mmCIF file of C-alpha atoms and ligand atoms in Angstrom:
data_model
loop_
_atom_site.group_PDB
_atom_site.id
_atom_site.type_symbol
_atom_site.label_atom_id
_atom_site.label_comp_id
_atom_site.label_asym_id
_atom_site.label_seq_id
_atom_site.Cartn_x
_atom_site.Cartn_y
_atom_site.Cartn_z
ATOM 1 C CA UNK A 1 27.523 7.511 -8.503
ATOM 2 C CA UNK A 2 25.415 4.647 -9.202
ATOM 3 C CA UNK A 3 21.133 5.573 -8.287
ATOM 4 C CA UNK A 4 19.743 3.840 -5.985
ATOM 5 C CA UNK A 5 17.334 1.317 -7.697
ATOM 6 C CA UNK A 6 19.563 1.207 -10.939
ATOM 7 C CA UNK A 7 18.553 -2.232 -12.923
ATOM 8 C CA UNK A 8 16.080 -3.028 -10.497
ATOM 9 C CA UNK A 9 12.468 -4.134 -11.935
ATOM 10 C CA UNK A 10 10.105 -2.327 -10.201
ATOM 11 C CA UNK A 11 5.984 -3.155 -10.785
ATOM 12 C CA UNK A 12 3.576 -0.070 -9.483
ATOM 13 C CA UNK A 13 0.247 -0.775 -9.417
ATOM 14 C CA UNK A 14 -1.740 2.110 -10.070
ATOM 15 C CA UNK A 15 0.614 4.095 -11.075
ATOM 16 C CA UNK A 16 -1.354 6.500 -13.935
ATOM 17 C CA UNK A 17 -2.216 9.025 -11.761
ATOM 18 C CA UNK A 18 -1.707 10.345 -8.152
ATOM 19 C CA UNK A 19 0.797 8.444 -5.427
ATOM 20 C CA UNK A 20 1.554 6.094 -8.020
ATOM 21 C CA UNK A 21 2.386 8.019 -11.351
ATOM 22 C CA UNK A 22 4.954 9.724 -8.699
ATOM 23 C CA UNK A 23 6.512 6.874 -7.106
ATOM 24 C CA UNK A 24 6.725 5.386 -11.357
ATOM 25 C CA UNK A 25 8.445 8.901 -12.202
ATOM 26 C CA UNK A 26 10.644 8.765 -9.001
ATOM 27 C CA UNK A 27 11.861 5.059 -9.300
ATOM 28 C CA UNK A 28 12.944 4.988 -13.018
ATOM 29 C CA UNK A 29 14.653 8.687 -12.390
ATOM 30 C CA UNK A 30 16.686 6.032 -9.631
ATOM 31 C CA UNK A 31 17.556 3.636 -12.265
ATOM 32 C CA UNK A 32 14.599 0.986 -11.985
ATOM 33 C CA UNK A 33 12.800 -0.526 -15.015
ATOM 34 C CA UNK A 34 9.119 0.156 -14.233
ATOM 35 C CA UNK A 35 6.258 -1.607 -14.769
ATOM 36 C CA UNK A 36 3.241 0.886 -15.139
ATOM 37 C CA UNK A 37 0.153 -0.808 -14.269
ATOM 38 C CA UNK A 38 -2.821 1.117 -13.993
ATOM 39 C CA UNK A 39 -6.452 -0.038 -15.702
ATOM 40 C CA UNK A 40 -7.230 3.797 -16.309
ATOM 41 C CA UNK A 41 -10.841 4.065 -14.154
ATOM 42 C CA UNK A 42 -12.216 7.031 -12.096
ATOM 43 C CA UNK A 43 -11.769 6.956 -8.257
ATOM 44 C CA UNK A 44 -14.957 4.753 -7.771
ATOM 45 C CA UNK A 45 -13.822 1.977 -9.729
ATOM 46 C CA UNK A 46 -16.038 2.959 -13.182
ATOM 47 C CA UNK A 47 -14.608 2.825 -16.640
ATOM 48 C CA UNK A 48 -11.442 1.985 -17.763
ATOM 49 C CA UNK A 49 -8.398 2.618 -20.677
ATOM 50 C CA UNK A 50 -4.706 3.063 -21.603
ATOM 51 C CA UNK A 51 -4.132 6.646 -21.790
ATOM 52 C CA UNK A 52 -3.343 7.175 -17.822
ATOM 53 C CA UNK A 53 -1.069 4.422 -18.213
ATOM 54 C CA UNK A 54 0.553 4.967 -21.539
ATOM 55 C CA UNK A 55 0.907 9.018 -20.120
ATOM 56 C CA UNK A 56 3.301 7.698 -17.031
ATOM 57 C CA UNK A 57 5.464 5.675 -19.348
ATOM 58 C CA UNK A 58 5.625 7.900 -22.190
ATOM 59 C CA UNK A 59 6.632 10.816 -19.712
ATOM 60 C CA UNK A 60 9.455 8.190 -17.764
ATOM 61 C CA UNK A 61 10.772 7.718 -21.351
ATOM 62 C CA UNK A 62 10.726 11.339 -22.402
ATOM 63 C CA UNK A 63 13.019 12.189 -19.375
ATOM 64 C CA UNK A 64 15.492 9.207 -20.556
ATOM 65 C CA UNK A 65 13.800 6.320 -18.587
ATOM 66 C CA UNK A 66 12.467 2.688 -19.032
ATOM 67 C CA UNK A 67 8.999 1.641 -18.503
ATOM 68 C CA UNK A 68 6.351 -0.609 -19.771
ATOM 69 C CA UNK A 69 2.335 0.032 -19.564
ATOM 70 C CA UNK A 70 0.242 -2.644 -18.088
ATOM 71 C CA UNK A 71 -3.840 -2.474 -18.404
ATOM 72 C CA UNK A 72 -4.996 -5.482 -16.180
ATOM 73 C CA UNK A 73 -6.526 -4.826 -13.124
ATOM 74 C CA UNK A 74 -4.884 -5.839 -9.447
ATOM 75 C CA UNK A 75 -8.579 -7.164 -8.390
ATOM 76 C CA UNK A 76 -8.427 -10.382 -10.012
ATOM 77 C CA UNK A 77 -6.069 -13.259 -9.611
ATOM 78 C CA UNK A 78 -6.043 -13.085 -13.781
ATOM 79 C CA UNK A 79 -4.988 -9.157 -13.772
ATOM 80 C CA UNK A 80 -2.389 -9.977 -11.141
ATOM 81 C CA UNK A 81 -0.833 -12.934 -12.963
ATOM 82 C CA UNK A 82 -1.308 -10.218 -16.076
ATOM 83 C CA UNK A 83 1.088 -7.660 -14.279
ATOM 84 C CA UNK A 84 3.551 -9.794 -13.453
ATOM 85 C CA UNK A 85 3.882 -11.578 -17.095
ATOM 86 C CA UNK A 86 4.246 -7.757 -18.812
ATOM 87 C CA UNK A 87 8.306 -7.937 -16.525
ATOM 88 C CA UNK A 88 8.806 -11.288 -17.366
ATOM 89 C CA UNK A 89 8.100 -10.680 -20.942
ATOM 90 C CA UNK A 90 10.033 -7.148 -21.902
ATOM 91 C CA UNK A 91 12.173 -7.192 -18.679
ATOM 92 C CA UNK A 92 12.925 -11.441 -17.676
ATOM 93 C CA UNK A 93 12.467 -10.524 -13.948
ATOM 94 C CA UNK A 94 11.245 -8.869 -10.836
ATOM 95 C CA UNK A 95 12.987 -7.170 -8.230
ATOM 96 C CA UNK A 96 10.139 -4.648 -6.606
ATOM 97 C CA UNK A 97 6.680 -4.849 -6.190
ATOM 98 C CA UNK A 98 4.523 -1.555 -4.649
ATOM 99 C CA UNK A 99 1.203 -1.823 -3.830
ATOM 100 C CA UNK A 100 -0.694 1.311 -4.525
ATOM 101 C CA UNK A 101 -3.726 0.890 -6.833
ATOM 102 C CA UNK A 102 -6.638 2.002 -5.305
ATOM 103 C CA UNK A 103 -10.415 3.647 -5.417
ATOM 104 C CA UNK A 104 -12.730 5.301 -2.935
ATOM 105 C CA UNK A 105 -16.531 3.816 -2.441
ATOM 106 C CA UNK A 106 -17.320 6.345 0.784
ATOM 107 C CA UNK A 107 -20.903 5.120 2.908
ATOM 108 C CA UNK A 108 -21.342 4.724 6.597
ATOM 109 C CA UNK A 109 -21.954 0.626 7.397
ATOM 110 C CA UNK A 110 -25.548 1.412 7.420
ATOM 111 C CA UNK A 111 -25.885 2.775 4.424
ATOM 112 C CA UNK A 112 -23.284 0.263 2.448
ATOM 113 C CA UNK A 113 -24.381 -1.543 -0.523
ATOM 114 C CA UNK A 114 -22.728 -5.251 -0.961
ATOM 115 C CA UNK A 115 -21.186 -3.416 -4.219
ATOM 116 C CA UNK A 116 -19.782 -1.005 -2.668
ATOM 117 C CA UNK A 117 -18.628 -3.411 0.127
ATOM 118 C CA UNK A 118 -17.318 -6.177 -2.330
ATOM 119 C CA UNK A 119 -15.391 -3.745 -5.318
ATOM 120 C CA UNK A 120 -13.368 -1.925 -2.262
ATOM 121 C CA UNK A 121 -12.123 -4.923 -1.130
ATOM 122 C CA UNK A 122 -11.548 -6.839 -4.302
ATOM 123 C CA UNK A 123 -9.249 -3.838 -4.930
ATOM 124 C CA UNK A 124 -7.354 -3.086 -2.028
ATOM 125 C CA UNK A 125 -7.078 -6.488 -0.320
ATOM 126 C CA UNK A 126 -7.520 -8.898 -2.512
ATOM 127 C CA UNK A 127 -5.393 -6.926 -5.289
ATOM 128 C CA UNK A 128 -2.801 -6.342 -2.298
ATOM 129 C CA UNK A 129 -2.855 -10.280 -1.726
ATOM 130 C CA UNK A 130 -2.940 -11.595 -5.785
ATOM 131 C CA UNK A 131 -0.119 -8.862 -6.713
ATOM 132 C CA UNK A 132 2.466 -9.636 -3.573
ATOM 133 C CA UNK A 133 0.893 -13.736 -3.951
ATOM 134 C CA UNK A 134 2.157 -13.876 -7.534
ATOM 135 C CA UNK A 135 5.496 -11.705 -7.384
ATOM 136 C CA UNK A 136 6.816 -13.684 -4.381
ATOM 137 C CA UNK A 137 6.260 -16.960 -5.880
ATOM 138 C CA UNK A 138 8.760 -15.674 -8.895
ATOM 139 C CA UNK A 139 10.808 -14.220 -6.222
ATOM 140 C CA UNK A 140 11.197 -17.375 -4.492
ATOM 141 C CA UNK A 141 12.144 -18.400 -7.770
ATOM 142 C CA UNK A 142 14.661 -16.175 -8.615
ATOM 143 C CA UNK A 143 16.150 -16.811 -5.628
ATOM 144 C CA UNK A 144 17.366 -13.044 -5.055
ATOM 145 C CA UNK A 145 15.655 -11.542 -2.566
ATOM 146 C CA UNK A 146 12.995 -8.534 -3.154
ATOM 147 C CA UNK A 147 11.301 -5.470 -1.976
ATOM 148 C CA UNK A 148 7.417 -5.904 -1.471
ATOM 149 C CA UNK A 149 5.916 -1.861 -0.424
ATOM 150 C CA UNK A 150 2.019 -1.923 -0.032
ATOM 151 C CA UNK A 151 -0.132 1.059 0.597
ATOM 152 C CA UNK A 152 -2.461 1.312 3.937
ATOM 153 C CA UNK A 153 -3.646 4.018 5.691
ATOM 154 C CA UNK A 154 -5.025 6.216 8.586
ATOM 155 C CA UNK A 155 -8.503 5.002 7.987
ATOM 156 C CA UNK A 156 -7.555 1.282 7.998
ATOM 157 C CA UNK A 157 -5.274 1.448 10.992
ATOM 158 C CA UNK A 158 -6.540 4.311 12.949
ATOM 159 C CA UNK A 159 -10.585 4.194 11.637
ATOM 160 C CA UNK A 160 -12.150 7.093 9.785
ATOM 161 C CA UNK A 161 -15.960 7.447 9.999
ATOM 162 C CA UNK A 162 -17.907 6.268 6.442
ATOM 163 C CA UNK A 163 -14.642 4.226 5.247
ATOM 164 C CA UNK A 164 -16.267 0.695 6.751
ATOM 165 C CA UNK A 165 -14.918 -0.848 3.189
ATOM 166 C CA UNK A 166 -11.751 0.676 2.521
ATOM 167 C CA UNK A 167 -10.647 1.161 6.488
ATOM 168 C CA UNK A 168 -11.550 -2.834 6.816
ATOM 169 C CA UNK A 169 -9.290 -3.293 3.467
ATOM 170 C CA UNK A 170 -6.579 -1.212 4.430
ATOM 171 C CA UNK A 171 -6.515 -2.637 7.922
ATOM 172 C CA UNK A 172 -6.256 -6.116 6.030
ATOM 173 C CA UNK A 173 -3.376 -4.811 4.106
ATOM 174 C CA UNK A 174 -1.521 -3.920 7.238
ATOM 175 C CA UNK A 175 -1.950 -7.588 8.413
ATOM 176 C CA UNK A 176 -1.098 -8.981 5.054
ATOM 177 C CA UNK A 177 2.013 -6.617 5.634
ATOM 178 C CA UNK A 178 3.144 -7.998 9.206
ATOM 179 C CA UNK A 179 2.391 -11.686 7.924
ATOM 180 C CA UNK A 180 4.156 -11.660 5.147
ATOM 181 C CA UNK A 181 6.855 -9.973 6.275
ATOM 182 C CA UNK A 182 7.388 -12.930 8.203
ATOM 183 C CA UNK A 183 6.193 -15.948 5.508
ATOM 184 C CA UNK A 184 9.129 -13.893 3.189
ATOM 185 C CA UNK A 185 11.840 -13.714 5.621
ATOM 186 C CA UNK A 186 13.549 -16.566 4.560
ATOM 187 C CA UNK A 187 13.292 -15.340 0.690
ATOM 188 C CA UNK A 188 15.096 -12.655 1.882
ATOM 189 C CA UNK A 189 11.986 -10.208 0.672
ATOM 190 C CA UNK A 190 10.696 -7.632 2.929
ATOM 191 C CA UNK A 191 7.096 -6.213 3.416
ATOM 192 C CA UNK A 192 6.501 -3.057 4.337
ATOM 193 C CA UNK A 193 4.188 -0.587 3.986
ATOM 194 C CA UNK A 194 3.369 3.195 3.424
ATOM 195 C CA UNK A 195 0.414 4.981 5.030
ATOM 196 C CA UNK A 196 0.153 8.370 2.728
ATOM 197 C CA UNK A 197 -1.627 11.297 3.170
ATOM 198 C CA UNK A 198 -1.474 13.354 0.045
ATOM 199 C CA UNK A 199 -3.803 15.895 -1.978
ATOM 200 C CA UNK A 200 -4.762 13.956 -4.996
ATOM 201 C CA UNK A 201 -7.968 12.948 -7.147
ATOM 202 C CA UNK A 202 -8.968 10.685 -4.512
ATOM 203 C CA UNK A 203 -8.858 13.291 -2.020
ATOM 204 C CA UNK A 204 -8.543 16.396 -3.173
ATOM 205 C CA UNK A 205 -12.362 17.036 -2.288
ATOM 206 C CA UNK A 206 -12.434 15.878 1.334
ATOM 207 C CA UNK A 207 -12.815 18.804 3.950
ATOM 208 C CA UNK A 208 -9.334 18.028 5.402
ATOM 209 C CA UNK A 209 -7.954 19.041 2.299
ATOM 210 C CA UNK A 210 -9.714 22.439 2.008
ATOM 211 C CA UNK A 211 -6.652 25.196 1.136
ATOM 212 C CA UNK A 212 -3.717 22.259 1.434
ATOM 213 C CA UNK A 213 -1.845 23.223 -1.814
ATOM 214 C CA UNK A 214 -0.062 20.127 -3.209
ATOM 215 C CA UNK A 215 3.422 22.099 -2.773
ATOM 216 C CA UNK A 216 2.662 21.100 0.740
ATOM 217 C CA UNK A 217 1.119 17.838 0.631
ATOM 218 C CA UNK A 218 1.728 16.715 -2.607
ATOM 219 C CA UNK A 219 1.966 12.970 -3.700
ATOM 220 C CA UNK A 220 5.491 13.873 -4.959
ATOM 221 C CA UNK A 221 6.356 13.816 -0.772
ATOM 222 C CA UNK A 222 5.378 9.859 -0.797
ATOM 223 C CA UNK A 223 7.353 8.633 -3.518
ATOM 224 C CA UNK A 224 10.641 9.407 -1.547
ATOM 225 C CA UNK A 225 9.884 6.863 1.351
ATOM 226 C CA UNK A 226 8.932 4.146 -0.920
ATOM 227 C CA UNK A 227 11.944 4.544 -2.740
ATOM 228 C CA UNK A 228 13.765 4.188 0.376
ATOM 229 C CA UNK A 229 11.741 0.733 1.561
ATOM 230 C CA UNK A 230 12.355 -0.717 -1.936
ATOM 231 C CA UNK A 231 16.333 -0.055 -2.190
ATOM 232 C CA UNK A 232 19.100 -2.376 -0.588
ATOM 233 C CA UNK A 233 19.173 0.744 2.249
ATOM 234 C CA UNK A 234 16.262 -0.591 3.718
ATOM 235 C CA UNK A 235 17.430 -4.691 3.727
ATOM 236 C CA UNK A 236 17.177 -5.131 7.623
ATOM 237 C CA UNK A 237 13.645 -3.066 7.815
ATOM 238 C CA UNK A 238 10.538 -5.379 7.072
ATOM 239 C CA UNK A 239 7.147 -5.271 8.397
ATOM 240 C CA UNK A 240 6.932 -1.858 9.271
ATOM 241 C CA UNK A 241 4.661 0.810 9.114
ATOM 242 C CA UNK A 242 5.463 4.373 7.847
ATOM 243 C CA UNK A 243 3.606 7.243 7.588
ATOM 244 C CA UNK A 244 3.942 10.060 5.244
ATOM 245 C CA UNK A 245 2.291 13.470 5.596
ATOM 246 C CA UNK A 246 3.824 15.872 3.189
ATOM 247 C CA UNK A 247 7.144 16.644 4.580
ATOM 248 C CA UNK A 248 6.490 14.294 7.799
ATOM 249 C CA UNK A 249 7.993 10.750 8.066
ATOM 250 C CA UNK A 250 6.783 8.764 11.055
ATOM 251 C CA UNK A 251 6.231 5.053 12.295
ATOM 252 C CA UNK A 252 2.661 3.575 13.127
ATOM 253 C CA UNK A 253 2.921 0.548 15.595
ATOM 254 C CA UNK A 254 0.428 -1.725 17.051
ATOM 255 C CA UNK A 255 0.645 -1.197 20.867
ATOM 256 C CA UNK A 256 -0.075 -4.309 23.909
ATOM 257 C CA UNK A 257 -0.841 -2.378 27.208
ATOM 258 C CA UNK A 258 1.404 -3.731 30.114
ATOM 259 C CA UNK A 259 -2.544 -4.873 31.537
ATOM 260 C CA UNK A 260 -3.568 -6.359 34.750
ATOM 261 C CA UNK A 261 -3.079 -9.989 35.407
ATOM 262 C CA UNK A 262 -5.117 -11.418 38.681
ATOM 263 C CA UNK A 263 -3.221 -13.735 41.190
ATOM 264 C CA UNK A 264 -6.053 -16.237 40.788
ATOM 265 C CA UNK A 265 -9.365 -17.323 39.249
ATOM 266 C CA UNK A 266 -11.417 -14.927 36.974
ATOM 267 C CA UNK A 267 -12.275 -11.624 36.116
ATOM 268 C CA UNK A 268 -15.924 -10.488 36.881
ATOM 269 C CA UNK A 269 -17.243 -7.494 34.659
ATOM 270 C CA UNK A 270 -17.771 -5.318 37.698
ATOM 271 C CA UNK A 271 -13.987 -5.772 38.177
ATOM 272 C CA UNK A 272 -13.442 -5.015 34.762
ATOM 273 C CA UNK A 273 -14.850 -1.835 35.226
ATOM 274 C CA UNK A 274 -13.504 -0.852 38.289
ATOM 275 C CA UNK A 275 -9.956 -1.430 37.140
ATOM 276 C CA UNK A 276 -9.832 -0.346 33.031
ATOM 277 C CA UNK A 277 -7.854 3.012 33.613
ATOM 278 C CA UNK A 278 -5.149 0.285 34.828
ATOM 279 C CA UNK A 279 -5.825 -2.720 32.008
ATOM 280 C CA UNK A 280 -6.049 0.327 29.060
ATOM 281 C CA UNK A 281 -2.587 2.275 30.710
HETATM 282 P P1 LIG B 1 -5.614 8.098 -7.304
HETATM 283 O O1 LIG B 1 -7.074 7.885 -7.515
HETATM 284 O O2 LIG B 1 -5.007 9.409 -7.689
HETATM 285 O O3 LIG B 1 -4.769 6.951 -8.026
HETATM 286 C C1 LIG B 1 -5.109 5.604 -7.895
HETATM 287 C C2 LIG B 1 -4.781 4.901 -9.200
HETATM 288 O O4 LIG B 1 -5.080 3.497 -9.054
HETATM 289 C C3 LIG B 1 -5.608 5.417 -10.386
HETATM 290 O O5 LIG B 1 -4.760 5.776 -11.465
HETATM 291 C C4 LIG B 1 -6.509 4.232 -10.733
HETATM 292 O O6 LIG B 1 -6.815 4.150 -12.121
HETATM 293 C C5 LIG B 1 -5.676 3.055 -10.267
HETATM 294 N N1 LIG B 1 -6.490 1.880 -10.025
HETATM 295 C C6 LIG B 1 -7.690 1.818 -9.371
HETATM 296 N N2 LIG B 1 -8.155 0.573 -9.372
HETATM 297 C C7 LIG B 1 -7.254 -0.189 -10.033
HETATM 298 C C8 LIG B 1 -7.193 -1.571 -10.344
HETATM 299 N N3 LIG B 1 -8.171 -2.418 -9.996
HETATM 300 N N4 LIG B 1 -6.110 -2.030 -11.029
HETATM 301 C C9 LIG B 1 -5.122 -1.190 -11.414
HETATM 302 N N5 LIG B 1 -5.143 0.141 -11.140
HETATM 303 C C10 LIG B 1 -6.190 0.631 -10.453
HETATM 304 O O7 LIG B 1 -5.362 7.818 -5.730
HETATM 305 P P2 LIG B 1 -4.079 8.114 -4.805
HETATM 306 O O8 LIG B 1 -4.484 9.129 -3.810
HETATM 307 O O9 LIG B 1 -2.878 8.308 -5.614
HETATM 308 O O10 LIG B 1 -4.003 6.724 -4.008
HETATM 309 C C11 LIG B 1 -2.945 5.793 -4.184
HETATM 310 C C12 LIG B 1 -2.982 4.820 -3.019
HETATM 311 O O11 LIG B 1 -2.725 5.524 -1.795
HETATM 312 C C13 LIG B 1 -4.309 4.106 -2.829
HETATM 313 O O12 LIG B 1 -4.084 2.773 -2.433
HETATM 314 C C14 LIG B 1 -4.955 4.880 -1.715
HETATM 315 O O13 LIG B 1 -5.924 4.125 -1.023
HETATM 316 C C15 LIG B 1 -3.752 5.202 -0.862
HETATM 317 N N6 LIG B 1 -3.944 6.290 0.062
HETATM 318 C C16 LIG B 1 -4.050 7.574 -0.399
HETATM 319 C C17 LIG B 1 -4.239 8.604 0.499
HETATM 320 C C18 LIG B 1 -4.262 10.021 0.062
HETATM 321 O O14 LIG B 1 -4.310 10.900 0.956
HETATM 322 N N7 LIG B 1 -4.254 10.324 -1.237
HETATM 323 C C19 LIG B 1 -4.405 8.356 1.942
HETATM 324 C C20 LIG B 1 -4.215 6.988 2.314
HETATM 325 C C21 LIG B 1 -4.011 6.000 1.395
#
C-alpha cells in the first residue's frame, strides 16, 4: 500500500527537538522527503548549532528515510528564503510546509521587556509569515497545489496569563491561518493549523504539566494530525483549527453571537448594560 505522504517534500521548521523532531520522524516514516530545519537554540531563543538538527535527520535515515538538515532561522526573511533553497537544491521542489519552530519568553505585559516582546514575535509570526510567504510563492510556481500546517495555540486563541508575546503571536498565526487559507485557495494550497498541547522542553516545567507522563501527552500524539492536514485526505479542509491534547482531537472556532439589533437609532451604554446577557448569548 502506498504511505500517505510518499514523494512528498515536506519542510518542518523546528523540527530538532519536541513537536517537531516527531512530526520529521512521522512524515518521512509516511514516505515524505523532509526538510529538517531547526537553528539548534534553547527554549528562550539563546545559542544556536547543528547537532539537534543533524540528530533528527541522521535518526530519519537510520530507520531507512530521507531528510536534509537546515540551520537558518524562520525569524528572518534571509533564514526563510534559506529553508526553502536547502528543497530546491537536494530535493527540486516543495510539496508541504509545517510551521512549528518556536521559543518561550514568559512575563506579564507589565513586566515585558521590548526584547522579550520583539524575539517572540520575530519567531512565531513573522517566521510563520516569511516561511508560508516564500513556500507559496514556489507553490504558485509549481503549479501543484500544497499543504501549508502552522502551529498556534491555547494561549494565542484562548489567552493564558504572562504569554502577552507569544499569545499575541500565536493569535496572529491563527489569522495568518484563516487569511491565507483564503489568498491560497485558488493555488489549490490549504492553511491550516494545529493547536498542541504536549509535555516537552518548552513545557515540561509548567505546573499543568506536574505528573503528565509523556506516554500520555507526548508530542508523538501531535504528529498524527499534522500528518493528516498535510496528505491529499485532507484536500477539501483549509483554514481550520485543530486541537490536540494527547489522545484528544478537537476543532477551535471563532464564534459571532446571534446579538441584538435595535429597530432604530442608537445604542446608549445604559442600554448596553441592561441588555448584554442577550448581545453575549
Ligand atoms: P521545543 O522547544 O521542544 O521545540 C521547538 C524547536 O524549535 C527547537 O528545536 C528550537 O531549536 C526550534 N527553534 C526555535 N527558534 C527557531 C528559529 N528561529 N528557527 C528555527 N528553529 C527554531 O518546543 P515544542 O513544545 O516542541 O513546540 C513546538 C511548537 O508547538 C511551537 O511553535 C510551540 O509554540 C507550539 N506549542 C507547543 C505547546 C506544547 O504544549 N508543547 C503548546 C502550544 C503550542
Amino acid at each position: 500500500m502506498a504511505k500517505l505522504l510518499e514523494g512528498k517534500v515536506a519542510i518542518i521548521t523546528g523540527a530538532g527537538a519536541g513537536i517537531g523532531r516527531e512530526h520529521a520522524l512521522y512524515f518521512a516514516r509516511e514516505g515524505a522527503k523532509v526538510v529538517v530545519n531547526d537553528l539548534g537554540g534553547d527554549r528562550h531563543g539563546g545559542g544556536r548549532g547543528g547537532e539537534a538538527a543533524d540528530k533528527t535527520v541522521a535518526d530519519i535515515k537510520a530507520a531507512g528515510g530521507e531528510a536534509v538538515a537546515n540551520y537558518d532561522s524562520v525569524a528572518t526573511r534571509e533564514g526563510a528564503d534559506g529553508i526553502l533553497w536547502s528543497a530546491l537544491a537536494k530535493y527540486g521542489r516543495v510539496d508541504i510546509l509545517v510551521n512549528n519552530a518556536g521559543i518561550l519568553r514568559d512575563r506579564t505585559i507589565v513586566n515585558m521587556s521590548d526584547q522579550d516582546l520583539n524575539v517572540v514575535l520575530d519567531v512565531h509570526l513573522k517566521g510563520t509569515f516569511f516561511c508560508m510567504q516564500a513556500v507559496a510563492r514556489q507553490m504558485k510556481v509549481q503549479g501543484a497545489g500544497g499543504r501549508i500546517v502552522n502551529t498556534t495555540s491555547l494561549s494565542g486563541l484562548i489567552g493564558n496569563f504572562g504569554q502577552g508575546n507569544y499569545g499575541a503571536a500565536k493569535g496572529g498565526i491563527y489569522s495568518l491561518t484563516r487569511i491565507a487559507a483564503l489568498e491560497f485557495a485558488k493555488m489549490r494550497v490549504t492553511v491550516n493549523a494545529v493547536a498542541p498541547v504536549a509535555v516537552t522542553r518548552m513545557t515540561e516545567d509548567l505546573p499543568m504539566m506536574a505528573g503528565v507522563s509523556t506516554a500520555d501527552l507526548g508530542p508523538q500524539f501531535i504528529s498524527p494530525v499534522a500528518a493528516f492536514l498535510a496528505s491529499d485526505l485532507a484536500a477539501d479542509l483549509t483554514g481550520q483549527i485543530v486541537g490536540v491534547q494527547g489522545r484528544k482531537v478537537f476543532q477551535y472556532r471563532m464564534e459571532e453571537t446571534d446579538g441584538v439589533t435595535r429597530d432604530d437609532g442608537m445604542w446608549t451604554p445604559a442600554e448596553l448594560k441592561e441588555r448584554w446577557a442577550e448581545i453575549s448569548r
